[in-house]
Short mmCIF file of C-alpha atoms in Angstrom, two decimals:
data_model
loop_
_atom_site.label_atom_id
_atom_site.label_comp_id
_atom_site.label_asym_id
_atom_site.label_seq_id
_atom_site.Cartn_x
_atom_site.Cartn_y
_atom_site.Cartn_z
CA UNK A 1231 74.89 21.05 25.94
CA UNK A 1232 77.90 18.45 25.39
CA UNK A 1233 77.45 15.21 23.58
CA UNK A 1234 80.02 12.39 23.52
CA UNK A 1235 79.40 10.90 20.50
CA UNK A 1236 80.47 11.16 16.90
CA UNK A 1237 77.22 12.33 15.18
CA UNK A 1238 76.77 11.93 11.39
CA UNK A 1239 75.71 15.26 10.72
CA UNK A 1240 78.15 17.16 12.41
CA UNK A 1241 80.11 20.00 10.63
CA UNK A 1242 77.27 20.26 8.08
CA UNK A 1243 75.67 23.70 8.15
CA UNK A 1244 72.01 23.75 7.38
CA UNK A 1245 70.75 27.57 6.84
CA UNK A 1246 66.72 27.08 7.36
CA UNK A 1247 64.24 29.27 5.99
CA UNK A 1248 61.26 26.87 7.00
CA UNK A 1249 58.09 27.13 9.13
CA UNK A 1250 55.19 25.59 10.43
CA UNK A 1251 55.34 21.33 10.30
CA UNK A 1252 56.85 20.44 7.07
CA UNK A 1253 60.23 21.99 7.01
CA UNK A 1254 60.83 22.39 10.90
CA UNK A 1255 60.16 18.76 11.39
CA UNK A 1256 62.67 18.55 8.74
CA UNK A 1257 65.52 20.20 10.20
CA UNK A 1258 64.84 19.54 13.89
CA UNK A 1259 66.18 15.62 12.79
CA UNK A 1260 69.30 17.43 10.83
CA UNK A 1261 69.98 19.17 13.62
CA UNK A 1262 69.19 16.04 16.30
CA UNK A 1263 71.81 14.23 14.65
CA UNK A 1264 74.49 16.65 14.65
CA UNK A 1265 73.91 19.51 11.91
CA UNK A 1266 74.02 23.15 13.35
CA UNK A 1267 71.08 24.20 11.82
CA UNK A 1268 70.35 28.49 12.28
CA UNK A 1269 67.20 29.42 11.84
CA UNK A 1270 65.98 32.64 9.31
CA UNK A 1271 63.02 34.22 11.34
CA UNK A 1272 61.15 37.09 10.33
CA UNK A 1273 61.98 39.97 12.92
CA UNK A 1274 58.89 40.49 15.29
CA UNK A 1275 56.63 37.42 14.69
CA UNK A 1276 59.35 34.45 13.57
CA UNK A 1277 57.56 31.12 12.57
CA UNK A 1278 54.11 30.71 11.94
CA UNK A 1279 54.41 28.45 14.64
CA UNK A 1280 55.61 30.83 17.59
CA UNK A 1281 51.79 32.26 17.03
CA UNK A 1282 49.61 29.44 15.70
CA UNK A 1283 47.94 28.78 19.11
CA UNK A 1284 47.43 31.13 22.09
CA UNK A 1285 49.64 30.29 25.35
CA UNK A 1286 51.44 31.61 28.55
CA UNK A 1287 54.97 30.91 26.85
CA UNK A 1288 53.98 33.07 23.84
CA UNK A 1289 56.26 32.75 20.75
CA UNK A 1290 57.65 29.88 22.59
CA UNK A 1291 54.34 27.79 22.70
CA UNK A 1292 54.51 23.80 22.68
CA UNK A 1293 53.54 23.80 18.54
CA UNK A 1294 56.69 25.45 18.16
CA UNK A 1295 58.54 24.15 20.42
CA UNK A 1296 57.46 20.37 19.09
CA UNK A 1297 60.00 20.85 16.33
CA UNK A 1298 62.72 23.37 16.68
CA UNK A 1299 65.14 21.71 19.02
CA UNK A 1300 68.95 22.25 18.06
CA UNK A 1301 68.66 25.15 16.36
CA UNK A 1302 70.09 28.65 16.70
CA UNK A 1303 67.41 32.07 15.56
CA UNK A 1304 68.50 34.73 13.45
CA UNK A 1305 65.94 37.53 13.31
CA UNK A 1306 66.72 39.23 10.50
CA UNK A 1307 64.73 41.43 7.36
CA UNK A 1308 65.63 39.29 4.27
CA UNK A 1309 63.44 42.04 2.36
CA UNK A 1310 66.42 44.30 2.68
CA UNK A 1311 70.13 44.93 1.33
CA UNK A 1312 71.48 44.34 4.32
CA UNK A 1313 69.67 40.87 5.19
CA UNK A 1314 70.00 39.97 2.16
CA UNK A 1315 73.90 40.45 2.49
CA UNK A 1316 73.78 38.64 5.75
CA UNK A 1317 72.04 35.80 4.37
CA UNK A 1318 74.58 35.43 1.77
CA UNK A 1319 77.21 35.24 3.49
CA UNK A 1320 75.86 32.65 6.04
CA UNK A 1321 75.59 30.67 2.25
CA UNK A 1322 79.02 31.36 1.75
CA UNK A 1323 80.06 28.77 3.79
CA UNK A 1324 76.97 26.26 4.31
CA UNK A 1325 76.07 23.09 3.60
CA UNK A 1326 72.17 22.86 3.13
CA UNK A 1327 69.63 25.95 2.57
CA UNK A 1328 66.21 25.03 3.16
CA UNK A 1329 62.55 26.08 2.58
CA UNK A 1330 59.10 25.74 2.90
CA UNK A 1331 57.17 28.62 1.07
CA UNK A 1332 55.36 28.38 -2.08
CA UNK A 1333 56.79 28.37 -4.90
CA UNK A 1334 58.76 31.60 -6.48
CA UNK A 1335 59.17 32.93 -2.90
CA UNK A 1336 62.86 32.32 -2.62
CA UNK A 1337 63.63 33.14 -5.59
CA UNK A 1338 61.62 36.83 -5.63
CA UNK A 1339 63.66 37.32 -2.26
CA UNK A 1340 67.13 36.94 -4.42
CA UNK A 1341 67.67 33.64 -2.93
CA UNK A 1342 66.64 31.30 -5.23
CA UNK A 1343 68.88 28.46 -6.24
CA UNK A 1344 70.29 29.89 -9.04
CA UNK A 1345 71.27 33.19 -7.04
CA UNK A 1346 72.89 31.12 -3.89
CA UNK A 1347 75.03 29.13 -6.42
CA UNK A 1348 76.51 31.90 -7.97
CA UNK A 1349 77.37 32.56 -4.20
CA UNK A 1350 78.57 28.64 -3.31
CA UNK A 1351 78.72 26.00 -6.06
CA UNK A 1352 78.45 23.24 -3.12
CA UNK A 1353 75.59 24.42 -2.03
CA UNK A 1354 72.24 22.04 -1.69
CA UNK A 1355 69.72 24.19 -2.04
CA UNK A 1356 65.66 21.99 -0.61
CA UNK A 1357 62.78 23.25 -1.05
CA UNK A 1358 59.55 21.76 -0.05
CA UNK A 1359 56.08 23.61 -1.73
CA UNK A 1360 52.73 22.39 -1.80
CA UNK A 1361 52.09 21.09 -5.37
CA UNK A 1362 55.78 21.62 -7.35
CA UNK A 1363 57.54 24.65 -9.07
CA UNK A 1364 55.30 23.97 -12.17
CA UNK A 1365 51.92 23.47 -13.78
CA UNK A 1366 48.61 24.80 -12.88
CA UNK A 1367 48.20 24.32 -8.98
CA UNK A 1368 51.95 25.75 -8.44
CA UNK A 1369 50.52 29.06 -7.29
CA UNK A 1370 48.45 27.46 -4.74
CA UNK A 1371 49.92 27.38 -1.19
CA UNK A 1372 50.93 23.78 0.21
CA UNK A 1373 48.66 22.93 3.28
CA UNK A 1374 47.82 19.79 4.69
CA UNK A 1375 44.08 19.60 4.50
CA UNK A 1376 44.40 20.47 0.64
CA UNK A 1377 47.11 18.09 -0.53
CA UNK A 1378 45.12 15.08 1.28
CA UNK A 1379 41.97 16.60 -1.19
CA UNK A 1380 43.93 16.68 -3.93
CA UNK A 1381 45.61 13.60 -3.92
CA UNK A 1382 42.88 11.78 -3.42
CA UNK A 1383 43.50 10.63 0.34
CA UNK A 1384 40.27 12.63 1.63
CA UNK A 1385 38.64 10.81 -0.77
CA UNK A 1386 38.80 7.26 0.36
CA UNK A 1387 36.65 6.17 3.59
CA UNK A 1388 35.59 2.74 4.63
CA UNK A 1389 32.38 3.29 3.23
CA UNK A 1390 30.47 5.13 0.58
CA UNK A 1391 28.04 5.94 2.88
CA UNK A 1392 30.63 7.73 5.55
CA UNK A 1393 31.09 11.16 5.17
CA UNK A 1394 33.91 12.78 3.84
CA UNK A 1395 36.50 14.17 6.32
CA UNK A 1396 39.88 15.24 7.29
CA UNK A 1397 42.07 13.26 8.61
CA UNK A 1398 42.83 15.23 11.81
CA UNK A 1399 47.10 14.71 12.41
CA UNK A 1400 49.25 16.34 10.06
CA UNK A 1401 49.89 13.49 7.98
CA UNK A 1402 50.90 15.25 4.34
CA UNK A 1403 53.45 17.62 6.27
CA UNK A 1404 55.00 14.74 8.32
CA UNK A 1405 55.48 12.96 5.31
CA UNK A 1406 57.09 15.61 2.86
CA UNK A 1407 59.14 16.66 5.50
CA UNK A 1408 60.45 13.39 5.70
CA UNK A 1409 61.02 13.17 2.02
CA UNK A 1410 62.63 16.61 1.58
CA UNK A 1411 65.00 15.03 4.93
CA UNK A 1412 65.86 12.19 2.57
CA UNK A 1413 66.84 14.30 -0.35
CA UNK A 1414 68.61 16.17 1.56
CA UNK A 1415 70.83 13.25 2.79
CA UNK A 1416 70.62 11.80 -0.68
CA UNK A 1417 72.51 15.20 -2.02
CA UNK A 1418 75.05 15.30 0.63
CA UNK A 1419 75.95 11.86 -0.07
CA UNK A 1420 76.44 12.67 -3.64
CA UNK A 1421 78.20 15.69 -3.10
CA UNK A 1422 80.76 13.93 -1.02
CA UNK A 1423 81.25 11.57 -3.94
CA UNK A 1424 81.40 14.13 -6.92
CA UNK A 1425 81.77 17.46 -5.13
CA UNK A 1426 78.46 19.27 -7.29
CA UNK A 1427 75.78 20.52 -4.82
CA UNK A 1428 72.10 20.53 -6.41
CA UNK A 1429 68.40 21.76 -6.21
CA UNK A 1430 66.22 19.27 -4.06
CA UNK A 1431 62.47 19.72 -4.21
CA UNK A 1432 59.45 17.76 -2.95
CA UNK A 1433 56.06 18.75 -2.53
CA UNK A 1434 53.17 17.59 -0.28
CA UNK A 1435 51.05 16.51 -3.65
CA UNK A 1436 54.21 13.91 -4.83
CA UNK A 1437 53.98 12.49 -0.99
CA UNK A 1438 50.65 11.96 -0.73
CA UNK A 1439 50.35 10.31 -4.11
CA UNK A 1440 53.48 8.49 -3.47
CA UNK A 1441 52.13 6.99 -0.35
CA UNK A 1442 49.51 5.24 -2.10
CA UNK A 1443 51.79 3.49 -4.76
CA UNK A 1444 49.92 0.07 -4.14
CA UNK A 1445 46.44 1.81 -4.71
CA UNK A 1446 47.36 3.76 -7.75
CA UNK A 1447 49.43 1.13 -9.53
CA UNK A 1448 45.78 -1.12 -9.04
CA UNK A 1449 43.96 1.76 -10.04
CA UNK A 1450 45.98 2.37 -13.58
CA UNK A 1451 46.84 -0.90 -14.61
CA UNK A 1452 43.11 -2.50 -13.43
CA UNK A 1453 41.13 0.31 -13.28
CA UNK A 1454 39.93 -0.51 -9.99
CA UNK A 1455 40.11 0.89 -6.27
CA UNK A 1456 41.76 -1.23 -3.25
CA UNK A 1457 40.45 0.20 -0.11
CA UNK A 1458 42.76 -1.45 2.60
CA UNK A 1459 40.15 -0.21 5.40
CA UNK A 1460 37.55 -1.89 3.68
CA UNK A 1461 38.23 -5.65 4.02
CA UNK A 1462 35.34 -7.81 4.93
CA UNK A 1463 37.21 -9.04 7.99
CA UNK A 1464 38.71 -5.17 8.95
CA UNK A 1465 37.07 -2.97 11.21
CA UNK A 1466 36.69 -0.86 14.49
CA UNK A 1467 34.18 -1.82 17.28
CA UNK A 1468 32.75 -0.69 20.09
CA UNK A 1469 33.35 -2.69 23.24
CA UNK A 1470 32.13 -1.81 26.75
CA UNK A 1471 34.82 0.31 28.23
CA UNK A 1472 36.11 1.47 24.89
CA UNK A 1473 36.62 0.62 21.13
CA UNK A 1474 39.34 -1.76 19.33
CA UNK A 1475 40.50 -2.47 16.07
CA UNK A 1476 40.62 -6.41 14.07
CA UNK A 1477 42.50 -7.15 11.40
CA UNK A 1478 41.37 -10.58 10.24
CA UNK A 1479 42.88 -10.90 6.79
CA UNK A 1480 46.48 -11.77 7.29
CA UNK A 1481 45.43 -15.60 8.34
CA UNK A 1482 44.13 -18.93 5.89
CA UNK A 1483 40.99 -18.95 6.93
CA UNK A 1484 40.73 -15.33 9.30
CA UNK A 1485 36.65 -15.84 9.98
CA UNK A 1486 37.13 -19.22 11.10
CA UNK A 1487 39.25 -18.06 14.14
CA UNK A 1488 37.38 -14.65 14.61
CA UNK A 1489 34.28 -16.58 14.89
CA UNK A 1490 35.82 -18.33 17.55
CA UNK A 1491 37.32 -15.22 19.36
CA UNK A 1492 34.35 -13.91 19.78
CA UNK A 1493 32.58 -16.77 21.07
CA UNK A 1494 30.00 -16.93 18.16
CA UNK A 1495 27.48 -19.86 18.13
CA UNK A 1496 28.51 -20.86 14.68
CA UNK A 1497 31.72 -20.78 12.52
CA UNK A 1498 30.48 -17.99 9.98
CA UNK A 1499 33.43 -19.43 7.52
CA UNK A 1500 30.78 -22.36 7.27
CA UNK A 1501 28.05 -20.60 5.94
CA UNK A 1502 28.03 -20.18 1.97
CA UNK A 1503 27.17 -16.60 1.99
CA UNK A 1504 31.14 -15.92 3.51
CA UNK A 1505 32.70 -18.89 2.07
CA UNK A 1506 35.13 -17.15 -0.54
CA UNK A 1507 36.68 -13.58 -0.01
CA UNK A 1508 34.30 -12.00 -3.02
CA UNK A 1509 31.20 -13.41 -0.99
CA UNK A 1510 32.90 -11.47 2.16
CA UNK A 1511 32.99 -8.85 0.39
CA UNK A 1512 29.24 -8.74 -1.61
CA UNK A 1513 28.54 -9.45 2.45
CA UNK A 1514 30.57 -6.87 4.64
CA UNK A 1515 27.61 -5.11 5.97
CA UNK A 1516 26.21 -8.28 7.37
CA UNK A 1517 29.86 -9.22 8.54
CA UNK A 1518 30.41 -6.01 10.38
CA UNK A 1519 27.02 -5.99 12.32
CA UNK A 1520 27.74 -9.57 13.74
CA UNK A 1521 30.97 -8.60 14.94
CA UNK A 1522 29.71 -5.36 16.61
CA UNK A 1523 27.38 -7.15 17.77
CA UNK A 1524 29.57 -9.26 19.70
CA UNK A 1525 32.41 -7.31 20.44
CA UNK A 1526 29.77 -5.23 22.19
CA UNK A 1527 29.33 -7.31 25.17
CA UNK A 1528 32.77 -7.10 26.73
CA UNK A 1529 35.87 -5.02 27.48
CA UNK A 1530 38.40 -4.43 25.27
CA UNK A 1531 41.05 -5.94 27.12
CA UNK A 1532 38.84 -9.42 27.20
CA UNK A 1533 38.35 -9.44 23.43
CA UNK A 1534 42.29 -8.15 22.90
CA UNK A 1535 43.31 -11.49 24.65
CA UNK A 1536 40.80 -13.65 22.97
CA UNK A 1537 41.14 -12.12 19.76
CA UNK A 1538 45.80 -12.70 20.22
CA UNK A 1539 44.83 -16.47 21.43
CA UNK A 1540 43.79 -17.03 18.05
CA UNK A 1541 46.67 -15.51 16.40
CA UNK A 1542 44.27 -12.50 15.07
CA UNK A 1543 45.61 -8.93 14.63
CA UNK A 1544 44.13 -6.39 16.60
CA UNK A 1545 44.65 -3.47 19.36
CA UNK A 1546 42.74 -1.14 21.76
CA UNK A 1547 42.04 2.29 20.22
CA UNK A 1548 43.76 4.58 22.41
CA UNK A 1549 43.90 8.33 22.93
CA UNK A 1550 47.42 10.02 22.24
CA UNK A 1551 47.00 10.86 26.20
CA UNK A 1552 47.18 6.97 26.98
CA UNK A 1553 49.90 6.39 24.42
CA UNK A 1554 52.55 8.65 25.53
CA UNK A 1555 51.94 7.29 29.20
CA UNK A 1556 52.02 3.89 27.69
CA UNK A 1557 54.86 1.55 29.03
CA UNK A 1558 56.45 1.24 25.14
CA UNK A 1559 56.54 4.26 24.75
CA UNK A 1560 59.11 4.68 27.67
CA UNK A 1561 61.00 2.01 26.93
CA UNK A 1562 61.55 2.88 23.31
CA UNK A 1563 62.78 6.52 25.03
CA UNK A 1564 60.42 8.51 22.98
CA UNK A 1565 60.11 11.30 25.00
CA UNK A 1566 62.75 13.72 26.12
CA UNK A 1567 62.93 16.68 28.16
CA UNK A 1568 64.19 19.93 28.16
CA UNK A 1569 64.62 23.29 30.13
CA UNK A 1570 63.79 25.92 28.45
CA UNK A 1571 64.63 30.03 29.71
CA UNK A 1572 60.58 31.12 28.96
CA UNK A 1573 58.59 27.47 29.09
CA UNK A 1574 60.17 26.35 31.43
CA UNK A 1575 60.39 21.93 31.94
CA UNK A 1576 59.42 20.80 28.44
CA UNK A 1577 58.54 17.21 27.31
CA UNK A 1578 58.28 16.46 23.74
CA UNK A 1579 58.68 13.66 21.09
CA UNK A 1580 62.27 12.15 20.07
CA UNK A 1581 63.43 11.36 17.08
CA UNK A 1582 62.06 8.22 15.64
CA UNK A 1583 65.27 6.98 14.10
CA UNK A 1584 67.47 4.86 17.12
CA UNK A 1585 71.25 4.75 15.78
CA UNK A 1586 73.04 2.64 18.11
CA UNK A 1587 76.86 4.47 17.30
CA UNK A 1588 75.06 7.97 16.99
CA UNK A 1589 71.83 9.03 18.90
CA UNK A 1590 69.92 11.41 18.55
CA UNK A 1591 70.82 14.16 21.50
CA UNK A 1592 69.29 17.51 22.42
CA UNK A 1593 72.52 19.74 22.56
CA UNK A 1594 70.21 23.15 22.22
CA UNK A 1595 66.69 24.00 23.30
CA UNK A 1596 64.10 25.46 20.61
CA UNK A 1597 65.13 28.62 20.42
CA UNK A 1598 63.96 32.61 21.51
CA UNK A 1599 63.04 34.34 18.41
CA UNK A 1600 66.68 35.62 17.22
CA UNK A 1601 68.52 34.53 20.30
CA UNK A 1602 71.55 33.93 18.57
CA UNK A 1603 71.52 36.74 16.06
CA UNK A 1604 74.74 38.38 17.47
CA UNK A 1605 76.59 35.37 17.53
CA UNK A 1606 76.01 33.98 13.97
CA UNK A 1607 76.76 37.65 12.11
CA UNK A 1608 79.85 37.62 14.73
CA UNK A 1609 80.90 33.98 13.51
CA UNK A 1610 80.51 35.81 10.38
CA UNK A 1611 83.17 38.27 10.85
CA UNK A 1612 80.76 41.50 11.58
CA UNK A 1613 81.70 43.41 14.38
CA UNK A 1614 79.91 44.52 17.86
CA UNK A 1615 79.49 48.05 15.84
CA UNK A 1616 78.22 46.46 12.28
CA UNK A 1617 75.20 44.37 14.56
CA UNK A 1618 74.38 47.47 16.54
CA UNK A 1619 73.74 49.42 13.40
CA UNK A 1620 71.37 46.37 11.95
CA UNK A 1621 69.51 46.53 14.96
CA UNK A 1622 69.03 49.93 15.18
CA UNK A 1623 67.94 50.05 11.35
CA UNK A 1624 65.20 47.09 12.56
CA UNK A 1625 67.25 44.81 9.98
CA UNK A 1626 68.05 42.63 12.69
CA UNK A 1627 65.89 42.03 16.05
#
């Protein structure tokens, strides 16, 4: 595919050792805005992600497919001399290497930072790893459902009395992925000011503590817990034809103009047992039940409008199945297709980020597990002869 615009990443190499969510989602926006980002598969299987579900497409099922746009596969045995070799010389003259295994895996497979240095002195070598390169939990593999346990996420529910659960989208992956993306940029940019390439790391334990800066700075300096899903005038109700969420905090006096929304027969701000926010508090139980209560006896879209006539926050709760058909969601072009040689018509997410000089653009489809072998050891110099002997040594697939 052809683009006509200038995009910021292009010319900058990205050789990408990642798999599953965090790094993929990662490089798919390097490579949406412009990076030519080739792919290091393992020959036979590839990703995680080409068998993490079972489907007719096979290794190129919608998970992977979700997040490997613009990139090129090399299948190729990085456990031998000769992959090794390969993958040095693709480091010769890149940009970015990147990675999402735990930690010590690179660098037992003679690719560590130190190693790919030695090899190119620019290089920016990212690595993204579940808990950090160092103390006691760096053994442990990064997955989502553990870093939102560890970090205390999990943890935190509206009320003591709900159970404790996982939160069910991929939130501690989306999230490092994005931070390793902005280190990434961050090192480029300083590279092109001081010429030094460096080591980037982030890891899914940092994020998810990160992300609750405002809870943790009220935890250590007043030794006490904000629960932002737990305000008195906060919560998710049942109506007839669905459920929908309030935020009532955000106004003077919020329970004044809920109690009007929802066509109470008193103004509860009135009563003394709500009158201050600590009462609402001491009183959410009794809060919550009265707004149920109410909320209960019409649609959604009836308390939506009366709830927005009175200047109070709120929204349907809606299925990801109603979202992506949802009229924003069209208009903000968040969804773009693709043909694909195996899937056939796919439809997936676009990048989030809308630069009005530089798009993003699909110039290449996710790609068949080491499609583009032969051409990246070619761009390399290797002749038709020196990839016909890889492949028939099972170094390269």
């Amino acid at each position: 595919m052809t683009y006509a615009t200038a995009q910021p990443l292009s010319g900058v190499t990205v050789i990408d050792f990642t798999q599953v969510f965090m790094g993929p989602s990662c490089t798919q926006l390097l490579g949406d805005y412009g990076a030519d980002v080739i792919k290091v598969e393992r020959p036979g299987t590839g990703d995680i992600a080409r068998t993490s579900i079972p489907d007719p497409a096979g290794l190129d099922n919608p998970i992977f497919l979700s997040i490997n746009r613009n990139k090129r596969s090399i299948a190729i045995d990085t456990r031998t001399d000769e992959g090794r070799q390969a993958v040095q010389e693709l480091v010769r003259s890149a940009d970015v290497v990147v990675s999402n295994f735990r930690a010590g895996v690179m660098e037992r497979l003679g690719l560590g930072y130190e190693a790919l240095r030695a090899v190119n002195p620019r290089i920016i070598w990212a690595s993204g790893t579940g808990f950090g390169t160092e103390g006691p939990y760096a053994h442990k593999g990064g997955q989502d459902a553990l870093a939102q346990a560890y970090s205390g996420v999990m943890w935190r529910r509206v009320s003591e009395d709900d159970p404790v659960t996982l939160y069910p989208t991929t939130l501690c992956d989306y999230t490092t992925g994005m931070h390793l993306l902005q280190g990434i940029l961050l090192a480029l940019l300083h590279r092109d000011r001081t010429g030094e390439g460096q080591q980037v790391e982030v890891s899914m334990y940092d994020s998810m503590l990160h992300m609750q800066m405002q809870e943790a700075c009220q935890q250590l300096n007043r030794g006490s817990e904000i629960n932002w899903a737990a305000m008195p005038l906060t919560g998710v109700f049942p109506t007839t034809d669905g459920a929908l969420i309030m935020v009532g905090g955000f106004k003077a006096n919020g329970l004044h103009h809920i109690s009007r929304a929802l066509e109470l027969d008193e103004d509860l701000a009135e009563r003394p047992e709500f009158a201050t926010l600590d009462l609402q508090f001491a009183h959410r139980p009794e809060l919550q039940r009265i707004f149920a209560g109410a909320v209960a006896r019409n649609t959604t879209e009836y308390w939506v409008k009366r709830l927005e006539d009175e200047d109070i926050l709120c929204a349907p709760v809606r299925s990801l199945e109603q979202t992506l058909g949802d009229e924003q969601t069209a208009v903000n072009k968040m969804i773009v297709e693709m043909d694909h040689p195996v899937a056939g018509r796919v439809r997936a997410l676009n990048a989030p980020l809308h630069l009005s000089a530089a798009p993003a653009e699909v110039r290449r489809v996710p790609p068949r597990l080491g499609e583009h072998g032969a051409e990246v050891l070619g761009e390399l110099g290797y002749t038709t002869e020196q990839i016909e002997l890889l492949r028939e040594k099972g170094v390269l697939r």
